[in-house]
Tab-separated table of N, CA, C and O in Angstrom:
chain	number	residue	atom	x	y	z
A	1	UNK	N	43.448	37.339	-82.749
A	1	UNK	CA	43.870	37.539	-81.377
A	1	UNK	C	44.992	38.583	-81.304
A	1	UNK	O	45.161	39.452	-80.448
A	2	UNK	N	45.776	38.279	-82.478
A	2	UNK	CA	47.061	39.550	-82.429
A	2	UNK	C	46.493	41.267	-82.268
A	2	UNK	O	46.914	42.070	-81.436
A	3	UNK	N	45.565	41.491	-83.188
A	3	UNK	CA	44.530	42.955	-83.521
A	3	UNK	C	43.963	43.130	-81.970
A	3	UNK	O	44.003	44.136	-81.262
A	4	UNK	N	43.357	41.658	-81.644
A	4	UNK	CA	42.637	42.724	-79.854
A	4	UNK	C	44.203	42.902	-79.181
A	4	UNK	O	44.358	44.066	-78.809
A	5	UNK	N	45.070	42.280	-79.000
A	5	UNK	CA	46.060	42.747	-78.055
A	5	UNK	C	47.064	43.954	-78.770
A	5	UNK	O	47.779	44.439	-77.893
A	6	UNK	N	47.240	44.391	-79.730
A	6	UNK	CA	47.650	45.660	-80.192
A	6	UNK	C	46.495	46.408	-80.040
A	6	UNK	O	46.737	47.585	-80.306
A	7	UNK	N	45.504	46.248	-79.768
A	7	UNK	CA	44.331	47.300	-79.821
A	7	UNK	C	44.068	47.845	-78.448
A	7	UNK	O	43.987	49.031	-78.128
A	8	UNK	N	43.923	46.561	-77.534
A	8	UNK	CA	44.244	46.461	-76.153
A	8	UNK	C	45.656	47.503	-75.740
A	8	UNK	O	45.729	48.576	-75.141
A	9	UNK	N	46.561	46.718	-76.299
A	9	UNK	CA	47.874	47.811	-75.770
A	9	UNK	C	47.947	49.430	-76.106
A	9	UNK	O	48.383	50.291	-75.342
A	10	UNK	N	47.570	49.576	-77.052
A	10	UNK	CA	47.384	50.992	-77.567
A	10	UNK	C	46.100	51.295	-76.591
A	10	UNK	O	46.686	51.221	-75.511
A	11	UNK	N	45.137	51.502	-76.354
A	11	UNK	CA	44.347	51.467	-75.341
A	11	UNK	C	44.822	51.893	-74.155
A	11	UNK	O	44.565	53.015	-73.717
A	12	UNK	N	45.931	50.585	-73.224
A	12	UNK	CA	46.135	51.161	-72.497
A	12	UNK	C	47.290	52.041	-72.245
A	12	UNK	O	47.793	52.177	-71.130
A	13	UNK	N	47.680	52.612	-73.275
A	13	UNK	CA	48.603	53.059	-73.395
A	13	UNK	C	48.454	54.467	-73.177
A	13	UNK	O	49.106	55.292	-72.538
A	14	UNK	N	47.273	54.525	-73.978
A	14	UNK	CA	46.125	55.810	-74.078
A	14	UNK	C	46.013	56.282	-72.533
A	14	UNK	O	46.438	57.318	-72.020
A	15	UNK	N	45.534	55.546	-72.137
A	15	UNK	CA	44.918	55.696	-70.547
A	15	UNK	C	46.265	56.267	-69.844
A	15	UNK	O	46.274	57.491	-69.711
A	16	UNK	N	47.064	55.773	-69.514
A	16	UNK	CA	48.465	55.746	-68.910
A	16	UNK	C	49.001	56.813	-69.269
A	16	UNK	O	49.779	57.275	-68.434
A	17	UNK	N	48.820	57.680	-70.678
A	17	UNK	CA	49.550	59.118	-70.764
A	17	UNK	C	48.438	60.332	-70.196
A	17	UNK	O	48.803	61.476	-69.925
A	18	UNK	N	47.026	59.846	-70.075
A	18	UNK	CA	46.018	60.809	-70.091
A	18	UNK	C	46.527	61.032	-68.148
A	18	UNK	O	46.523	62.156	-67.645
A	19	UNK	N	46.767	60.251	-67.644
A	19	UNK	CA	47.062	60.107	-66.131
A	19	UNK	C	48.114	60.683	-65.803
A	19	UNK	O	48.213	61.436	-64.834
A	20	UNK	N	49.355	60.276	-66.875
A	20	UNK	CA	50.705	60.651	-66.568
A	20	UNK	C	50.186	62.738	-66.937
A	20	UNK	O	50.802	63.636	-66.362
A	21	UNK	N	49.322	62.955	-67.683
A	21	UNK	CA	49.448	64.238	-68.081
A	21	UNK	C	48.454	65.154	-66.933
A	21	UNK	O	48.754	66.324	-66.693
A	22	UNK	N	47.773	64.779	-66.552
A	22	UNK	CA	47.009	65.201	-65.033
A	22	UNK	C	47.809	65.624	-63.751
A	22	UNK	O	47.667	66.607	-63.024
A	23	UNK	N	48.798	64.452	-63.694
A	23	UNK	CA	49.853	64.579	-62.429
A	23	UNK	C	50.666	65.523	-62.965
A	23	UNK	O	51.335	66.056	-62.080
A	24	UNK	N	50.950	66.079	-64.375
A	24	UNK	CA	51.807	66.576	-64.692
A	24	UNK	C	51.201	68.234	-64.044
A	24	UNK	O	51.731	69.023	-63.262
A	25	UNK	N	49.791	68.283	-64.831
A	25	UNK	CA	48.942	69.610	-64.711
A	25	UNK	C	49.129	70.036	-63.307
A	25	UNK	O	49.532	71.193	-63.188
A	26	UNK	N	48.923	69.343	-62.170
A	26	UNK	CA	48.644	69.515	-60.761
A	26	UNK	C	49.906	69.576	-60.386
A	26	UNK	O	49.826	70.506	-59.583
A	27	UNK	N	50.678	69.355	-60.385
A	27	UNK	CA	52.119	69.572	-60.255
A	27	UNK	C	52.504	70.829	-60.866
A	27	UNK	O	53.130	71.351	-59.944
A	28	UNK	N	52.530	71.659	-61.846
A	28	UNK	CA	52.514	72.764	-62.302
A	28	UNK	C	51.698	73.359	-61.855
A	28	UNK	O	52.239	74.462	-61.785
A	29	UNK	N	50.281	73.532	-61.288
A	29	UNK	CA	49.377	74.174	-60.539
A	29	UNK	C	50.054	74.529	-59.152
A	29	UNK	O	50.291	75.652	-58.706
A	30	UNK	N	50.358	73.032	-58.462
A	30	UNK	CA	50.766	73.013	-57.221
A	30	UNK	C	51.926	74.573	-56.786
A	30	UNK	O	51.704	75.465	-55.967
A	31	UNK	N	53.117	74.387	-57.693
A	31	UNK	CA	53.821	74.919	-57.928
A	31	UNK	C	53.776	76.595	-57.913
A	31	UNK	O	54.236	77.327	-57.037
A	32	UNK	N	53.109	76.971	-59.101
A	32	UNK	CA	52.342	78.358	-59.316
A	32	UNK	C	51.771	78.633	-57.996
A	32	UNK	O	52.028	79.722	-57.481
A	33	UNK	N	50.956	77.705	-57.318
A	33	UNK	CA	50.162	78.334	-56.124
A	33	UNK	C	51.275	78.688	-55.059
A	33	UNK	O	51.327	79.775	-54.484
A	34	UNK	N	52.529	77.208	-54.781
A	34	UNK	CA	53.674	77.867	-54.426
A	34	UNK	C	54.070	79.124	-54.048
A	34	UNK	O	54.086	79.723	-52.972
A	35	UNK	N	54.440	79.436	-55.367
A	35	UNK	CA	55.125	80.897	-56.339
A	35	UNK	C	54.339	82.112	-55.372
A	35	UNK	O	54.831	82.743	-54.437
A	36	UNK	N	52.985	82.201	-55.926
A	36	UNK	CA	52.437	82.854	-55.513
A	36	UNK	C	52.327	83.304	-54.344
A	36	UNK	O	52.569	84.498	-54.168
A	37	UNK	N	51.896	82.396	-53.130
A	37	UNK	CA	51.872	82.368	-51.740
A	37	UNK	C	53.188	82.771	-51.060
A	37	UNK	O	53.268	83.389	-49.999
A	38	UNK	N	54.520	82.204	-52.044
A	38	UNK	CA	55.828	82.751	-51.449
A	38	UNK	C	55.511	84.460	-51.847
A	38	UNK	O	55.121	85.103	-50.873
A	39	UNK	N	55.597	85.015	-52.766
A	39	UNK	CA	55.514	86.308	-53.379
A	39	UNK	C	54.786	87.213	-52.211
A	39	UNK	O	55.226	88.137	-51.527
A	40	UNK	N	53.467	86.562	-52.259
A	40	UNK	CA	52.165	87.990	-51.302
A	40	UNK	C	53.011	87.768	-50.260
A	40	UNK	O	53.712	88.770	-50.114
A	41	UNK	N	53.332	86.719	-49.279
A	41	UNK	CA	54.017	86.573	-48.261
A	41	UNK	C	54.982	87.457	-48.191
A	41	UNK	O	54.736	88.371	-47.405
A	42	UNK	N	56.133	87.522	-48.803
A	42	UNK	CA	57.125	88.640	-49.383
A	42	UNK	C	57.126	89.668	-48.955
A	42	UNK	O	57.647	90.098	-47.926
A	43	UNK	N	56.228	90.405	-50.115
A	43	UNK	CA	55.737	91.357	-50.587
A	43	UNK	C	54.643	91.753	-49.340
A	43	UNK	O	54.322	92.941	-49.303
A	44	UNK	N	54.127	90.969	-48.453
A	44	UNK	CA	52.825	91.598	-48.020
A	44	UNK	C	53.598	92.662	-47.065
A	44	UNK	O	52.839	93.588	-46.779
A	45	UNK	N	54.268	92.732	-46.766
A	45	UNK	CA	54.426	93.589	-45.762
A	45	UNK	C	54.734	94.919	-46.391
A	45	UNK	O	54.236	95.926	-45.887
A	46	UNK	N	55.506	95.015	-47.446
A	46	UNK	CA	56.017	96.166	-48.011
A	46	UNK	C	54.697	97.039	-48.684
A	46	UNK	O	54.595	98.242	-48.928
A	47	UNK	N	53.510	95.640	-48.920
A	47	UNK	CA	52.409	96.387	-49.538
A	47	UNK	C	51.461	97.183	-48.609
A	47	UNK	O	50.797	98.172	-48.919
A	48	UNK	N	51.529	96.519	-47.329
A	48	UNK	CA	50.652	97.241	-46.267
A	48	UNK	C	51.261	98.305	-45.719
A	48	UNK	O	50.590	99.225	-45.250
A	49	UNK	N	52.451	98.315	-45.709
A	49	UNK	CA	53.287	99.680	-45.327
A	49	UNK	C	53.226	100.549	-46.355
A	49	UNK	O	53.340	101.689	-45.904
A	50	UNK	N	53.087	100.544	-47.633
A	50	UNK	CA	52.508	101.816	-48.688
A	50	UNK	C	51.204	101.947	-48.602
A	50	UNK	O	50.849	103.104	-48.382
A	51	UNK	N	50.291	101.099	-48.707
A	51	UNK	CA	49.119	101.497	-48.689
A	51	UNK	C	48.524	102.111	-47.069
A	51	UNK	O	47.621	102.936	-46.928
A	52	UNK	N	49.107	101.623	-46.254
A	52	UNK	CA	49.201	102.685	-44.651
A	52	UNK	C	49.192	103.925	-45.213
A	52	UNK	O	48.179	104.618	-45.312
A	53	UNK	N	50.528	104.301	-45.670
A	53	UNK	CA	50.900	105.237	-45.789
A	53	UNK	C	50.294	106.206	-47.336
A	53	UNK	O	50.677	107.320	-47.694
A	54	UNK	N	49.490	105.508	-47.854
A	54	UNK	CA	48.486	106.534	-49.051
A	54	UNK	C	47.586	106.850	-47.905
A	54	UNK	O	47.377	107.994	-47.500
A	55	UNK	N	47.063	105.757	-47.405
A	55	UNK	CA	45.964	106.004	-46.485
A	55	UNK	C	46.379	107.121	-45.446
A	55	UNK	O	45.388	107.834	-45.285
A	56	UNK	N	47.095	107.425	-44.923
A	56	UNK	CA	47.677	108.348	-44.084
A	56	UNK	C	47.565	109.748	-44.885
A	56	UNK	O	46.841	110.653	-44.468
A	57	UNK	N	48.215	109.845	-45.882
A	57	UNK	CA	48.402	111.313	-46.473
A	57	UNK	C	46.374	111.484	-46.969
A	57	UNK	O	45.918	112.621	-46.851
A	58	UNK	N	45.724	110.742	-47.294
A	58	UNK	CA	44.792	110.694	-47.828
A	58	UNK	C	43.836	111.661	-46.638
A	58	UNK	O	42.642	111.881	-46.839
């Protein structure tokens, strides 16, 4: 009985980091997408005002 409940606990122990490491992934995803969306946001304007302006001399 001792072997199934160390076997059991390791088990779920297993389970419980594979979960804890998912929330971790999506949370670092979340983040990056963040990052990103702040940046073009930023940046978008300064980028459409140069590329206007290639397009113009062009």
């Amino acid at each position: 009985m001792k072997l199934y409940t160390r076997i059991q606990a390791r088990i779920n122990s297993l389970q419980n980091e594979e979960g804890a490491t998912a929330v971790e992934y999506g949370l670092i995803v979340s983040l990056i997408a963040i990052f990103i969306i702040g940046a073009l946001t930023f940046l978008g304007g300064a980028l459409d005002g140069l590329f206007r302006d290639i397009g113009g001399r062009l």
